[in-house]
Amino acid sequence: MSPVLTLLEALKKAERYLADHAIASPRLEAQLLFSHVLGLSRVALFTQYDRPLSGAEIRELREKLQTKAKGVPTAYILGYREFYGRRFRVTPDVLIPRPETEELVAHILNRLQHARHIADAGAGSGVLGITLALELKAARLSLIDISGAALSVARENAQSFLRETGCAYYQADFCRADFSLPEKADLFVSNPPYVEPAEYATTPSLHFEPRCALVAEDFAAEHKALIQTAFRLLAPGGLFALETHPQKSHEAKSWLEQAGFSQVRVEKDLAGRPHFILAVRG
Ligand code: GLN
């Protein structure tokens, strides 16, 4: 009979295995996978070090650790990511929500107490639009994405969180001048693709995520088109909130001003980079 492996022994082995495969934060990553597979909180893991693991648990842990060792983001292995205090479903069809985007939510909530109709262009998993719809008690949310696969993830998230908000889904290119919504929005948000093709090519950790969610093949043309769409689909006085490339936000600000937006403000993220733009449709 093979000796029983305890939780503590298995965790130590897992940490070493991930470290040997040059995975960043191997202890934390091991804990996250163990707590998911064993159905325990991370803290509960520490109180059950002597717990023996079953054969089935060991098999599932091994499989997930092997995937992690290839560099696959943990959010894809677990199938979820926390965003603004809620657990959202994510799959390799969508961008993994970033903590900076939670900061954009905070900037918007500093400006608004309520929004009736929110539009989220390039919604991906839907985290931005759904979080804002909940926080601002919106009656209506329009989720727009070019990817049908992303929209089905967004739909799953919207259905699990939104009770009071009517949600509509549009599979469309928000850059196109003929894209339209049946009703004007009073808040238009977007975290569009803004990574440069060359930046993407030299950042292998991004390659697990959909290229179309990350890369702006022509930053200026796509951003100008997005700004036109936002202006067209916002009601007068409505707020446009954008996450964009920190090295290009000042350029983007001038495009917003040229398009007729007023009170155009660039906001910094916690790392001090100018990462967000908020503007009012005149
Ligand atoms: N913040 C992301 C990154 O740098 C990019 C997100 C986006 O393109 N919208 O990885």
PDB file of C-alpha atoms and ligand atoms in Angstrom:
ATOM      1  CA  MET A   1       0.000   0.000   0.000  1.00  0.00           C
ATOM      2  CA  SER A   2       1.373   3.442  -0.884  1.00  0.00           C
ATOM      3  CA  PRO A   3       1.816   5.800   2.050  1.00  0.00           C
ATOM      4  CA  VAL A   4      -0.917   8.367   2.532  1.00  0.00           C
ATOM      5  CA  LEU A   5      -0.014  11.874   1.352  1.00  0.00           C
ATOM      6  CA  THR A   6      -1.107  14.614   3.747  1.00  0.00           C
ATOM      7  CA  LEU A   7      -2.252  18.038   2.683  1.00  0.00           C
ATOM      8  CA  LEU A   8       0.923  19.667   4.015  1.00  0.00           C
ATOM      9  CA  GLU A   9       3.205  17.231   2.186  1.00  0.00           C
ATOM     10  CA  ALA A  10       1.273  17.640  -1.044  1.00  0.00           C
ATOM     11  CA  LEU A  11       1.322  21.450  -0.772  1.00  0.00           C
ATOM     12  CA  LYS A  12       5.083  21.465  -0.276  1.00  0.00           C
ATOM     13  CA  LYS A  13       5.598  19.163  -3.261  1.00  0.00           C
ATOM     14  CA  ALA A  14       3.311  21.303  -5.393  1.00  0.00           C
ATOM     15  CA  GLU A  15       5.134  24.495  -4.452  1.00  0.00           C
ATOM     16  CA  ARG A  16       8.484  22.926  -5.367  1.00  0.00           C
ATOM     17  CA  TYR A  17       7.091  21.633  -8.651  1.00  0.00           C
ATOM     18  CA  LEU A  18       5.774  25.065  -9.675  1.00  0.00           C
ATOM     19  CA  ALA A  19       9.010  26.762  -8.585  1.00  0.00           C
ATOM     20  CA  ASP A  20      10.992  24.278 -10.718  1.00  0.00           C
ATOM     21  CA  HIS A  21       8.857  25.350 -13.675  1.00  0.00           C
ATOM     22  CA  ALA A  22       9.659  29.037 -13.023  1.00  0.00           C
ATOM     23  CA  ILE A  23       6.086  29.908 -12.062  1.00  0.00           C
ATOM     24  CA  ALA A  24       5.859  33.208 -10.167  1.00  0.00           C
ATOM     25  CA  SER A  25       4.487  33.062  -6.576  1.00  0.00           C
ATOM     26  CA  PRO A  26       4.561  29.231  -6.464  1.00  0.00           C
ATOM     27  CA  ARG A  27       3.289  28.985  -2.881  1.00  0.00           C
ATOM     28  CA  LEU A  28       0.297  31.227  -3.489  1.00  0.00           C
ATOM     29  CA  GLU A  29      -0.494  29.511  -6.791  1.00  0.00           C
ATOM     30  CA  ALA A  30      -0.348  26.082  -5.130  1.00  0.00           C
ATOM     31  CA  GLN A  31      -2.638  27.272  -2.333  1.00  0.00           C
ATOM     32  CA  LEU A  32      -5.148  28.686  -4.832  1.00  0.00           C
ATOM     33  CA  LEU A  33      -5.327  25.398  -6.742  1.00  0.00           C
ATOM     34  CA  PHE A  34      -5.577  23.313  -3.559  1.00  0.00           C
ATOM     35  CA  SER A  35      -8.309  25.435  -2.080  1.00  0.00           C
ATOM     36  CA  HIS A  36     -10.271  25.170  -5.336  1.00  0.00           C
ATOM     37  CA  VAL A  37      -9.899  21.389  -5.703  1.00  0.00           C
ATOM     38  CA  LEU A  38     -10.523  20.644  -2.012  1.00  0.00           C
ATOM     39  CA  GLY A  39     -13.368  23.135  -1.687  1.00  0.00           C
ATOM     40  CA  LEU A  40     -11.665  24.880   1.244  1.00  0.00           C
ATOM     41  CA  SER A  41     -10.806  28.528   1.780  1.00  0.00           C
ATOM     42  CA  ARG A  42      -7.073  29.301   1.687  1.00  0.00           C
ATOM     43  CA  VAL A  43      -7.126  29.874   5.448  1.00  0.00           C
ATOM     44  CA  ALA A  44      -8.861  26.544   6.047  1.00  0.00           C
ATOM     45  CA  LEU A  45      -5.975  24.796   4.256  1.00  0.00           C
ATOM     46  CA  PHE A  46      -3.686  25.824   7.130  1.00  0.00           C
ATOM     47  CA  THR A  47      -5.959  24.251   9.717  1.00  0.00           C
ATOM     48  CA  GLN A  48      -6.105  20.888   7.957  1.00  0.00           C
ATOM     49  CA  TYR A  49      -2.457  20.120   7.273  1.00  0.00           C
ATOM     50  CA  ASP A  50      -2.758  16.502   8.468  1.00  0.00           C
ATOM     51  CA  ARG A  51      -5.795  15.749   6.323  1.00  0.00           C
ATOM     52  CA  PRO A  52      -5.055  12.798   4.023  1.00  0.00           C
ATOM     53  CA  LEU A  53      -5.773  13.359   0.320  1.00  0.00           C
ATOM     54  CA  SER A  54      -7.858  10.869  -1.639  1.00  0.00           C
ATOM     55  CA  GLY A  55      -6.672   9.340  -4.905  1.00  0.00           C
ATOM     56  CA  ALA A  56      -9.240  11.384  -6.838  1.00  0.00           C
ATOM     57  CA  GLU A  57      -8.098  14.626  -5.192  1.00  0.00           C
ATOM     58  CA  ILE A  58      -4.467  13.858  -5.980  1.00  0.00           C
ATOM     59  CA  ARG A  59      -5.306  13.148  -9.632  1.00  0.00           C
ATOM     60  CA  GLU A  60      -7.209  16.409 -10.009  1.00  0.00           C
ATOM     61  CA  LEU A  61      -4.478  18.390  -8.266  1.00  0.00           C
ATOM     62  CA  ARG A  62      -1.805  16.818 -10.466  1.00  0.00           C
ATOM     63  CA  GLU A  63      -3.718  17.677 -13.627  1.00  0.00           C
ATOM     64  CA  LYS A  64      -4.233  21.323 -12.571  1.00  0.00           C
ATOM     65  CA  LEU A  65      -0.631  21.714 -11.417  1.00  0.00           C
ATOM     66  CA  GLN A  66       0.617  20.397 -14.770  1.00  0.00           C
ATOM     67  CA  THR A  67      -1.518  22.996 -16.542  1.00  0.00           C
ATOM     68  CA  LYS A  68      -0.247  25.742 -14.230  1.00  0.00           C
ATOM     69  CA  ALA A  69       3.359  24.635 -14.849  1.00  0.00           C
ATOM     70  CA  LYS A  70       2.823  25.481 -18.544  1.00  0.00           C
ATOM     71  CA  GLY A  71       2.066  29.059 -17.488  1.00  0.00           C
ATOM     72  CA  VAL A  72      -1.712  28.969 -17.974  1.00  0.00           C
ATOM     73  CA  PRO A  73      -3.252  31.815 -15.938  1.00  0.00           C
ATOM     74  CA  THR A  74      -4.879  30.597 -12.727  1.00  0.00           C
ATOM     75  CA  ALA A  75      -8.153  32.355 -13.562  1.00  0.00           C
ATOM     76  CA  TYR A  76      -8.526  30.072 -16.602  1.00  0.00           C
ATOM     77  CA  ILE A  77      -7.728  26.945 -14.573  1.00  0.00           C
ATOM     78  CA  LEU A  78     -10.238  27.846 -11.867  1.00  0.00           C
ATOM     79  CA  GLY A  79     -12.787  29.285 -14.306  1.00  0.00           C
ATOM     80  CA  TYR A  80     -13.339  32.434 -12.286  1.00  0.00           C
ATOM     81  CA  ARG A  81     -11.771  35.689 -11.109  1.00  0.00           C
ATOM     82  CA  GLU A  82     -12.792  38.127  -8.379  1.00  0.00           C
ATOM     83  CA  PHE A  83     -13.648  41.616  -9.567  1.00  0.00           C
ATOM     84  CA  TYR A  84     -14.863  44.373  -7.259  1.00  0.00           C
ATOM     85  CA  GLY A  85     -15.799  41.825  -4.604  1.00  0.00           C
ATOM     86  CA  ARG A  86     -17.714  39.447  -6.852  1.00  0.00           C
ATOM     87  CA  ARG A  87     -16.684  36.177  -8.459  1.00  0.00           C
ATOM     88  CA  PHE A  88     -17.058  36.278 -12.247  1.00  0.00           C
ATOM     89  CA  ARG A  89     -16.828  33.396 -14.667  1.00  0.00           C
ATOM     90  CA  VAL A  90     -13.885  33.655 -17.077  1.00  0.00           C
ATOM     91  CA  THR A  91     -12.771  31.358 -19.886  1.00  0.00           C
ATOM     92  CA  PRO A  92      -9.954  31.593 -22.452  1.00  0.00           C
ATOM     93  CA  ASP A  93     -12.472  33.387 -24.697  1.00  0.00           C
ATOM     94  CA  VAL A  94     -12.253  36.512 -22.537  1.00  0.00           C
ATOM     95  CA  LEU A  95      -9.611  38.836 -21.127  1.00  0.00           C
ATOM     96  CA  ILE A  96      -8.862  38.131 -17.467  1.00  0.00           C
ATOM     97  CA  PRO A  97     -10.149  41.114 -15.480  1.00  0.00           C
ATOM     98  CA  ARG A  98      -7.310  43.286 -14.173  1.00  0.00           C
ATOM     99  CA  PRO A  99      -7.159  45.092 -10.828  1.00  0.00           C
ATOM    100  CA  GLU A 100      -6.609  48.429 -12.651  1.00  0.00           C
ATOM    101  CA  THR A 101     -10.067  48.111 -14.140  1.00  0.00           C
ATOM    102  CA  GLU A 102     -11.466  48.032 -10.588  1.00  0.00           C
ATOM    103  CA  GLU A 103      -9.854  51.454 -10.188  1.00  0.00           C
ATOM    104  CA  LEU A 104     -11.786  52.697 -13.212  1.00  0.00           C
ATOM    105  CA  VAL A 105     -14.973  51.547 -11.468  1.00  0.00           C
ATOM    106  CA  ALA A 106     -13.967  53.578  -8.399  1.00  0.00           C
ATOM    107  CA  HIS A 107     -13.349  56.705 -10.528  1.00  0.00           C
ATOM    108  CA  ILE A 108     -16.786  56.362 -12.108  1.00  0.00           C
ATOM    109  CA  LEU A 109     -18.484  55.832  -8.727  1.00  0.00           C
ATOM    110  CA  ASN A 110     -16.840  59.045  -7.499  1.00  0.00           C
ATOM    111  CA  ARG A 111     -18.678  60.892 -10.242  1.00  0.00           C
ATOM    112  CA  LEU A 112     -22.070  59.182 -10.398  1.00  0.00           C
ATOM    113  CA  GLN A 113     -24.615  57.888  -7.902  1.00  0.00           C
ATOM    114  CA  HIS A 114     -26.989  56.507 -10.481  1.00  0.00           C
ATOM    115  CA  ALA A 115     -27.100  55.609 -14.168  1.00  0.00           C
ATOM    116  CA  ARG A 116     -30.194  54.490 -16.008  1.00  0.00           C
ATOM    117  CA  HIS A 117     -28.713  52.927 -19.128  1.00  0.00           C
ATOM    118  CA  ILE A 118     -25.090  51.744 -19.194  1.00  0.00           C
ATOM    119  CA  ALA A 119     -23.329  50.599 -22.370  1.00  0.00           C
ATOM    120  CA  ASP A 120     -20.109  48.552 -22.179  1.00  0.00           C
ATOM    121  CA  ALA A 121     -18.209  48.377 -25.472  1.00  0.00           C
ATOM    122  CA  GLY A 122     -15.793  45.460 -25.729  1.00  0.00           C
ATOM    123  CA  ALA A 123     -17.431  43.916 -22.690  1.00  0.00           C
ATOM    124  CA  GLY A 124     -15.504  40.608 -22.631  1.00  0.00           C
ATOM    125  CA  SER A 125     -16.624  38.754 -19.492  1.00  0.00           C
ATOM    126  CA  GLY A 126     -18.880  41.721 -18.706  1.00  0.00           C
ATOM    127  CA  VAL A 127     -17.194  42.635 -15.409  1.00  0.00           C
ATOM    128  CA  LEU A 128     -17.125  46.379 -15.998  1.00  0.00           C
ATOM    129  CA  GLY A 129     -20.702  46.839 -17.192  1.00  0.00           C
ATOM    130  CA  ILE A 130     -22.221  44.348 -14.755  1.00  0.00           C
ATOM    131  CA  THR A 131     -20.381  45.784 -11.726  1.00  0.00           C
ATOM    132  CA  LEU A 132     -21.454  49.312 -12.652  1.00  0.00           C
ATOM    133  CA  ALA A 133     -25.035  48.221 -13.322  1.00  0.00           C
ATOM    134  CA  LEU A 134     -25.155  46.753  -9.806  1.00  0.00           C
ATOM    135  CA  GLU A 135     -23.420  49.665  -8.084  1.00  0.00           C
ATOM    136  CA  LEU A 136     -25.398  52.344  -9.951  1.00  0.00           C
ATOM    137  CA  LYS A 137     -28.718  50.457  -9.924  1.00  0.00           C
ATOM    138  CA  ALA A 138     -29.100  50.737 -13.681  1.00  0.00           C
ATOM    139  CA  ALA A 139     -32.395  49.765 -15.270  1.00  0.00           C
ATOM    140  CA  ARG A 140     -30.672  48.791 -18.486  1.00  0.00           C
ATOM    141  CA  LEU A 141     -27.292  47.400 -19.560  1.00  0.00           C
ATOM    142  CA  SER A 142     -26.072  46.975 -23.139  1.00  0.00           C
ATOM    143  CA  LEU A 143     -23.117  44.605 -23.499  1.00  0.00           C
ATOM    144  CA  ILE A 144     -21.310  44.880 -26.831  1.00  0.00           C
ATOM    145  CA  ASP A 145     -18.528  42.629 -28.084  1.00  0.00           C
ATOM    146  CA  ILE A 146     -17.224  41.496 -31.448  1.00  0.00           C
ATOM    147  CA  SER A 147     -16.766  37.956 -30.108  1.00  0.00           C
ATOM    148  CA  GLY A 148     -19.819  35.732 -29.780  1.00  0.00           C
ATOM    149  CA  ALA A 149     -17.889  33.417 -27.453  1.00  0.00           C
ATOM    150  CA  ALA A 150     -17.071  36.348 -25.145  1.00  0.00           C
ATOM    151  CA  LEU A 151     -20.698  37.462 -25.181  1.00  0.00           C
ATOM    152  CA  SER A 152     -21.862  34.048 -23.968  1.00  0.00           C
ATOM    153  CA  VAL A 153     -19.522  34.361 -20.971  1.00  0.00           C
ATOM    154  CA  ALA A 154     -20.870  37.879 -20.374  1.00  0.00           C
ATOM    155  CA  ARG A 155     -24.419  36.555 -20.595  1.00  0.00           C
ATOM    156  CA  GLU A 156     -23.674  33.863 -18.014  1.00  0.00           C
ATOM    157  CA  ASN A 157     -22.268  36.491 -15.642  1.00  0.00           C
ATOM    158  CA  ALA A 158     -25.120  38.926 -16.257  1.00  0.00           C
ATOM    159  CA  GLN A 159     -27.683  36.206 -15.598  1.00  0.00           C
ATOM    160  CA  SER A 160     -26.043  35.203 -12.351  1.00  0.00           C
ATOM    161  CA  PHE A 161     -25.770  38.752 -10.961  1.00  0.00           C
ATOM    162  CA  LEU A 162     -28.390  41.016 -12.479  1.00  0.00           C
ATOM    163  CA  ARG A 163     -31.928  40.818 -11.145  1.00  0.00           C
ATOM    164  CA  GLU A 164     -33.181  44.371 -11.528  1.00  0.00           C
ATOM    165  CA  THR A 165     -31.403  45.280 -14.749  1.00  0.00           C
ATOM    166  CA  GLY A 166     -32.608  44.470 -18.253  1.00  0.00           C
ATOM    167  CA  CYS A 167     -29.602  43.283 -20.203  1.00  0.00           C
ATOM    168  CA  ALA A 168     -29.175  43.292 -23.994  1.00  0.00           C
ATOM    169  CA  TYR A 169     -26.310  41.706 -25.923  1.00  0.00           C
ATOM    170  CA  TYR A 170     -24.883  42.943 -29.210  1.00  0.00           C
ATOM    171  CA  GLN A 171     -22.339  40.991 -31.195  1.00  0.00           C
ATOM    172  CA  ALA A 172     -20.866  43.883 -33.138  1.00  0.00           C
ATOM    173  CA  ASP A 173     -17.794  45.928 -33.938  1.00  0.00           C
ATOM    174  CA  PHE A 174     -18.286  49.047 -31.837  1.00  0.00           C
ATOM    175  CA  CYS A 175     -15.876  50.923 -34.121  1.00  0.00           C
ATOM    176  CA  ARG A 176     -18.341  50.810 -37.011  1.00  0.00           C
ATOM    177  CA  ALA A 177     -20.290  53.953 -37.766  1.00  0.00           C
ATOM    178  CA  ASP A 178     -23.461  51.936 -38.403  1.00  0.00           C
ATOM    179  CA  PHE A 179     -23.482  50.302 -34.954  1.00  0.00           C
ATOM    180  CA  SER A 180     -26.377  51.595 -32.947  1.00  0.00           C
ATOM    181  CA  LEU A 181     -28.444  51.026 -29.803  1.00  0.00           C
ATOM    182  CA  PRO A 182     -32.226  51.415 -29.527  1.00  0.00           C
ATOM    183  CA  GLU A 183     -31.823  53.964 -26.736  1.00  0.00           C
ATOM    184  CA  LYS A 184     -29.109  56.476 -25.744  1.00  0.00           C
ATOM    185  CA  ALA A 185     -26.879  55.585 -22.793  1.00  0.00           C
ATOM    186  CA  ASP A 186     -26.112  57.878 -19.881  1.00  0.00           C
ATOM    187  CA  LEU A 187     -22.876  56.018 -19.095  1.00  0.00           C
ATOM    188  CA  PHE A 188     -20.670  54.550 -21.826  1.00  0.00           C
ATOM    189  CA  VAL A 189     -17.669  52.523 -20.618  1.00  0.00           C
ATOM    190  CA  SER A 190     -14.937  50.703 -22.454  1.00  0.00           C
ATOM    191  CA  ASN A 191     -11.746  48.789 -21.758  1.00  0.00           C
ATOM    192  CA  PRO A 192     -10.877  48.279 -25.419  1.00  0.00           C
ATOM    193  CA  PRO A 193      -7.843  46.488 -26.829  1.00  0.00           C
ATOM    194  CA  TYR A 194      -4.934  48.917 -26.502  1.00  0.00           C
ATOM    195  CA  VAL A 195      -1.722  46.856 -26.398  1.00  0.00           C
ATOM    196  CA  GLU A 196       0.682  47.573 -29.298  1.00  0.00           C
ATOM    197  CA  PRO A 197       1.318  44.564 -31.607  1.00  0.00           C
ATOM    198  CA  ALA A 198       5.072  44.804 -30.842  1.00  0.00           C
ATOM    199  CA  GLU A 199       4.430  44.941 -27.077  1.00  0.00           C
ATOM    200  CA  TYR A 200       2.189  41.900 -27.332  1.00  0.00           C
ATOM    201  CA  ALA A 201       4.780  39.969 -29.352  1.00  0.00           C
ATOM    202  CA  THR A 202       7.372  40.453 -26.613  1.00  0.00           C
ATOM    203  CA  THR A 203       5.043  39.620 -23.689  1.00  0.00           C
ATOM    204  CA  PRO A 204       4.481  35.834 -23.785  1.00  0.00           C
ATOM    205  CA  SER A 205       2.397  35.872 -20.583  1.00  0.00           C
ATOM    206  CA  LEU A 206      -0.339  37.655 -22.586  1.00  0.00           C
ATOM    207  CA  HIS A 207      -0.494  34.925 -25.209  1.00  0.00           C
ATOM    208  CA  PHE A 208      -2.970  32.788 -23.271  1.00  0.00           C
ATOM    209  CA  GLU A 209      -5.624  35.498 -23.661  1.00  0.00           C
ATOM    210  CA  PRO A 210      -7.513  36.309 -26.885  1.00  0.00           C
ATOM    211  CA  ARG A 211      -5.401  38.589 -29.063  1.00  0.00           C
ATOM    212  CA  CYS A 212      -8.503  40.492 -30.187  1.00  0.00           C
ATOM    213  CA  ALA A 213      -9.215  41.456 -26.551  1.00  0.00           C
ATOM    214  CA  LEU A 214      -5.749  42.920 -26.056  1.00  0.00           C
ATOM    215  CA  VAL A 215      -4.167  44.192 -29.230  1.00  0.00           C
ATOM    216  CA  ALA A 216      -5.034  47.416 -31.017  1.00  0.00           C
ATOM    217  CA  GLU A 217      -3.818  46.719 -34.543  1.00  0.00           C
ATOM    218  CA  ASP A 218      -4.265  50.442 -35.326  1.00  0.00           C
ATOM    219  CA  PHE A 219      -4.543  52.310 -32.025  1.00  0.00           C
ATOM    220  CA  ALA A 220      -5.382  55.746 -33.470  1.00  0.00           C
ATOM    221  CA  ALA A 221      -8.019  54.572 -35.950  1.00  0.00           C
ATOM    222  CA  GLU A 222      -9.710  52.231 -33.458  1.00  0.00           C
ATOM    223  CA  HIS A 223      -9.717  54.749 -30.609  1.00  0.00           C
ATOM    224  CA  LYS A 224     -11.035  57.558 -32.801  1.00  0.00           C
ATOM    225  CA  ALA A 225     -13.832  55.287 -34.032  1.00  0.00           C
ATOM    226  CA  LEU A 226     -14.669  54.219 -30.465  1.00  0.00           C
ATOM    227  CA  ILE A 227     -14.803  57.871 -29.379  1.00  0.00           C
ATOM    228  CA  GLN A 228     -17.192  58.672 -32.265  1.00  0.00           C
ATOM    229  CA  THR A 229     -19.402  55.732 -31.279  1.00  0.00           C
ATOM    230  CA  ALA A 230     -19.467  56.802 -27.634  1.00  0.00           C
ATOM    231  CA  PHE A 231     -20.409  60.368 -28.612  1.00  0.00           C
ATOM    232  CA  ARG A 232     -23.175  59.131 -30.904  1.00  0.00           C
ATOM    233  CA  LEU A 233     -24.654  56.657 -28.406  1.00  0.00           C
ATOM    234  CA  LEU A 234     -24.482  58.841 -25.279  1.00  0.00           C
ATOM    235  CA  ALA A 235     -27.293  61.143 -24.263  1.00  0.00           C
ATOM    236  CA  PRO A 236     -26.269  64.812 -23.835  1.00  0.00           C
ATOM    237  CA  GLY A 237     -24.590  65.186 -20.445  1.00  0.00           C
ATOM    238  CA  GLY A 238     -23.728  61.455 -20.374  1.00  0.00           C
ATOM    239  CA  LEU A 239     -20.380  60.199 -19.079  1.00  0.00           C
ATOM    240  CA  PHE A 240     -17.766  58.372 -21.152  1.00  0.00           C
ATOM    241  CA  ALA A 241     -15.191  56.354 -19.141  1.00  0.00           C
ATOM    242  CA  LEU A 242     -12.280  54.711 -20.909  1.00  0.00           C
ATOM    243  CA  GLU A 243      -9.317  52.588 -19.877  1.00  0.00           C
ATOM    244  CA  THR A 244      -6.483  53.058 -22.327  1.00  0.00           C
ATOM    245  CA  HIS A 245      -2.755  52.777 -22.914  1.00  0.00           C
ATOM    246  CA  PRO A 246      -0.936  54.834 -20.262  1.00  0.00           C
ATOM    247  CA  GLN A 247       1.568  56.074 -22.845  1.00  0.00           C
ATOM    248  CA  LYS A 248      -1.161  57.223 -25.204  1.00  0.00           C
ATOM    249  CA  SER A 249      -3.804  58.624 -22.897  1.00  0.00           C
ATOM    250  CA  HIS A 250      -2.805  62.251 -23.518  1.00  0.00           C
ATOM    251  CA  GLU A 251      -3.115  61.738 -27.259  1.00  0.00           C
ATOM    252  CA  ALA A 252      -6.489  60.052 -26.740  1.00  0.00           C
ATOM    253  CA  LYS A 253      -7.596  63.006 -24.587  1.00  0.00           C
ATOM    254  CA  SER A 254      -7.057  65.366 -27.534  1.00  0.00           C
ATOM    255  CA  TRP A 255      -9.182  63.108 -29.773  1.00  0.00           C
ATOM    256  CA  LEU A 256     -11.980  63.248 -27.202  1.00  0.00           C
ATOM    257  CA  GLU A 257     -11.825  67.040 -27.157  1.00  0.00           C
ATOM    258  CA  GLN A 258     -11.842  67.189 -30.952  1.00  0.00           C
ATOM    259  CA  ALA A 259     -14.909  64.920 -31.003  1.00  0.00           C
ATOM    260  CA  GLY A 260     -16.843  67.432 -28.855  1.00  0.00           C
ATOM    261  CA  PHE A 261     -16.488  65.931 -25.373  1.00  0.00           C
ATOM    262  CA  SER A 262     -16.101  68.385 -22.489  1.00  0.00           C
ATOM    263  CA  GLN A 263     -14.533  68.131 -19.007  1.00  0.00           C
ATOM    264  CA  VAL A 264     -12.060  65.593 -20.408  1.00  0.00           C
ATOM    265  CA  ARG A 265      -9.927  64.324 -17.511  1.00  0.00           C
ATOM    266  CA  VAL A 266      -7.070  61.853 -17.489  1.00  0.00           C
ATOM    267  CA  GLU A 267      -6.898  59.866 -14.231  1.00  0.00           C
ATOM    268  CA  LYS A 268      -3.919  57.942 -12.905  1.00  0.00           C
ATOM    269  CA  ASP A 269      -3.895  54.365 -11.657  1.00  0.00           C
ATOM    270  CA  LEU A 270      -2.387  53.392  -8.290  1.00  0.00           C
ATOM    271  CA  ALA A 271       0.999  52.942  -9.971  1.00  0.00           C
ATOM    272  CA  GLY A 272       0.824  56.618 -11.020  1.00  0.00           C
ATOM    273  CA  ARG A 273       0.317  55.898 -14.732  1.00  0.00           C
ATOM    274  CA  PRO A 274      -2.248  57.992 -16.680  1.00  0.00           C
ATOM    275  CA  HIS A 275      -4.517  55.081 -17.501  1.00  0.00           C
ATOM    276  CA  PHE A 276      -8.131  56.284 -17.583  1.00  0.00           C
ATOM    277  CA  ILE A 277     -10.091  59.063 -19.245  1.00  0.00           C
ATOM    278  CA  LEU A 278     -13.443  60.424 -18.128  1.00  0.00           C
ATOM    279  CA  ALA A 279     -15.361  62.897 -20.253  1.00  0.00           C
ATOM    280  CA  VAL A 280     -18.816  64.401 -20.552  1.00  0.00           C
ATOM    281  CA  ARG A 281     -20.771  64.411 -23.800  1.00  0.00           C
ATOM    282  CA  GLY A 282     -21.490  68.085 -24.474  1.00  0.00           C
TER     283      GLY A 282
HETATM  284  N1  GLN B   1      -4.206  45.999 -19.031  1.00  0.00           N
HETATM  285  C1  GLN B   1      -4.031  44.935 -19.968  1.00  0.00           C
HETATM  286  C2  GLN B   1      -2.581  44.534 -20.041  1.00  0.00           C
HETATM  287  O1  GLN B   1      -1.723  45.345 -20.090  1.00  0.00           O
HETATM  288  C3  GLN B   1      -4.539  45.316 -21.343  1.00  0.00           C
HETATM  289  C4  GLN B   1      -6.003  45.348 -21.399  1.00  0.00           C
HETATM  290  C5  GLN B   1      -6.522  45.860 -22.698  1.00  0.00           C
HETATM  291  O2  GLN B   1      -5.890  45.811 -23.757  1.00  0.00           O
HETATM  292  N2  GLN B   1      -7.682  46.368 -22.653  1.00  0.00           N
HETATM  293  O3  GLN B   1      -2.286  43.373 -20.012  1.00  0.00           O
END
